[in-house]
XYZ file of C-alpha atoms in Angstrom:
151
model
C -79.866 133.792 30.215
C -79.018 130.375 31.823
C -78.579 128.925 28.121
C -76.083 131.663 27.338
C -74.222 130.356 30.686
C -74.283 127.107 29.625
C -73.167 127.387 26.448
C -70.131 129.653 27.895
C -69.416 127.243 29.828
C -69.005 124.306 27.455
C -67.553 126.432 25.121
C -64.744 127.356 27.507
C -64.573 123.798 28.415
C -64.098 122.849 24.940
C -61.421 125.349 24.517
C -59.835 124.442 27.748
C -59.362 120.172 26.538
C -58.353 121.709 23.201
C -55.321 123.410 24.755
C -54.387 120.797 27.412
C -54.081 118.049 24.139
C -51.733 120.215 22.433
C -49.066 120.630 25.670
C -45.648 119.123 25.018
C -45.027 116.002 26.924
C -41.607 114.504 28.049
C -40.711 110.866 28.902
C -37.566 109.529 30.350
C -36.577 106.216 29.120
C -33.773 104.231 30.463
C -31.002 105.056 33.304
C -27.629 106.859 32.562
C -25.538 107.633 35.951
C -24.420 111.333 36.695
C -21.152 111.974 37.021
C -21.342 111.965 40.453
C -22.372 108.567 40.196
C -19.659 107.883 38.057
C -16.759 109.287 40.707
C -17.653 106.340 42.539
C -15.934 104.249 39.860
C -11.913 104.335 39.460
C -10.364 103.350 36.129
C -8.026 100.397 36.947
C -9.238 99.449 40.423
C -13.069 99.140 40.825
C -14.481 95.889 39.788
C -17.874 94.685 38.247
C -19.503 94.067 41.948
C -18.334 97.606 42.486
C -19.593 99.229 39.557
C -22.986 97.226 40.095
C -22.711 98.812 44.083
C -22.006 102.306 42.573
C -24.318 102.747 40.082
C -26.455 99.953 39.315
C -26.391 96.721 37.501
C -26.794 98.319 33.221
C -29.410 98.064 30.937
C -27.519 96.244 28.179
C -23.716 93.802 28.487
C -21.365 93.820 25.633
C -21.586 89.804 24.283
C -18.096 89.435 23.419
C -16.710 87.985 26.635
C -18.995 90.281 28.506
C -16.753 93.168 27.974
C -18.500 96.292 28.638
C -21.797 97.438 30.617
C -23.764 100.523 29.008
C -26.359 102.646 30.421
C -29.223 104.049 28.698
C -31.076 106.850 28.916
C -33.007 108.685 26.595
C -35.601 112.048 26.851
C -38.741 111.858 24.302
C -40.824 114.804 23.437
C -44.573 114.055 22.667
C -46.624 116.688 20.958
C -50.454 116.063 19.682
C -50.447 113.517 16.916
C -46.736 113.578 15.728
C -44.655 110.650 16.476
C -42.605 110.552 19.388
C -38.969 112.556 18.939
C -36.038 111.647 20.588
C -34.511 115.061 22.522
C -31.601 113.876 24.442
C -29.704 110.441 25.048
C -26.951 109.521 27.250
C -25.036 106.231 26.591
C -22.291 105.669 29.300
C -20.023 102.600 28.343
C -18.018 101.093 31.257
C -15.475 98.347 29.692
C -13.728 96.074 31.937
C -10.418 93.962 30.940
C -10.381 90.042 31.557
C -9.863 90.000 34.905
C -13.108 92.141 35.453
C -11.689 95.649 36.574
C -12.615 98.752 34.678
C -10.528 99.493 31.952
C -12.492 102.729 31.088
C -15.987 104.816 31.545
C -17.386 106.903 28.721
C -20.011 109.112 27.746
C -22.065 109.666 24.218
C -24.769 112.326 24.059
C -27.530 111.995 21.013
C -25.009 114.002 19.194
C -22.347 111.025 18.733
C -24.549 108.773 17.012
C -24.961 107.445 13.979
C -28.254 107.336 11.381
C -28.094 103.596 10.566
C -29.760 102.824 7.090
C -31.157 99.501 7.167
C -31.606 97.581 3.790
C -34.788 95.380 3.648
C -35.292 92.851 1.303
C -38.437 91.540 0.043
C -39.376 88.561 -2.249
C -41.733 89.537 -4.346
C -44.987 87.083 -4.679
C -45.876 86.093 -8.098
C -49.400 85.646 -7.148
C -50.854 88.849 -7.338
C -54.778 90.280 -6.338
C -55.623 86.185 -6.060
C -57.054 85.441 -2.170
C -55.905 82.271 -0.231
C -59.548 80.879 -1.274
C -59.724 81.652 -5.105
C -55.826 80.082 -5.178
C -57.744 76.734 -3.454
C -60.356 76.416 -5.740
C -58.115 77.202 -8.661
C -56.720 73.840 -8.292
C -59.987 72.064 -8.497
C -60.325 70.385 -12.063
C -56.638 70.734 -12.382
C -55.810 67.166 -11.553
C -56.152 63.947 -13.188
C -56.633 60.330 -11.936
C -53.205 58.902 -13.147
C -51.549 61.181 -10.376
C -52.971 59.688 -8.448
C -52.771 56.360 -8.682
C -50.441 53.624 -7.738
C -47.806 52.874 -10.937
């Protein structure tokens, strides 16, 4: 009777970690301001230092001239053994003129972007199925005095 109990028991357990494993999981990456946030900051009159005061100094600056600050943040769903997924992202771009003020404040949602296909190139090796040690050895036998001596 206790052995039936047991067994029960482990078999619920079993059952329990089996359905626990296979529970979606989110993750919040980055920091994208809310809009109210964002009311803090007026087109034409808040500055940098303000924007920084308002909402934060940004995860990534534009590198021409420092001309824009962008925020963010992205929502991953994790499920068993697939690879992460990206659910949600929120880019907000704050560009400033020369003289530092804010020019403008925009958001992108996952939606607005763009699939990038990235060409790779790679040289091929003419040495093929031959180990770093077999190459080494090779060259044993395959050289003759007159190289190296003096002419």
């Amino acid at each position: 009777m206790r052995l039936a109990k047991a067994v029960r028991l482990v078999a619920m357990g079993i059952a329990l970690i089996s359905l626990t494993a296979c529970t979606t999981v989110y993750r919040n990456h980055g920091y994208a301001p809310s809009d109210l946030d964002l009311e803090k900051v007026v087109v034409g009159e808040s500055t940098r230092q303000d924007v920084a005061r308002a909402v934060g100094r940004p995860s990534s600056i534009g590198v021409l001239a420092d001309s824009g600050w962008y925020y963010v943040g992205s929502r991953f769903k994790h499920f068993a053994w697939k690879a992460p997924e990206e659910v949600e992202r929120q880019v907000v771009a704050v560009s400033f003129d020369q003289d530092g003020v804010v020019e403008n404040v925009e958001r992108f949602g996952l939606e607005d972007g763009e699939v990038i296909v990235l060409s790779r190139r790679v040289t091929d090796s003419s040495i093929k199925g031959l180990s770093f040690l077999r190459q080494l050895l090779g060259n044993i036998g395959n050289f003759s005095a007159e190289q190296f001596a003096d002419g």
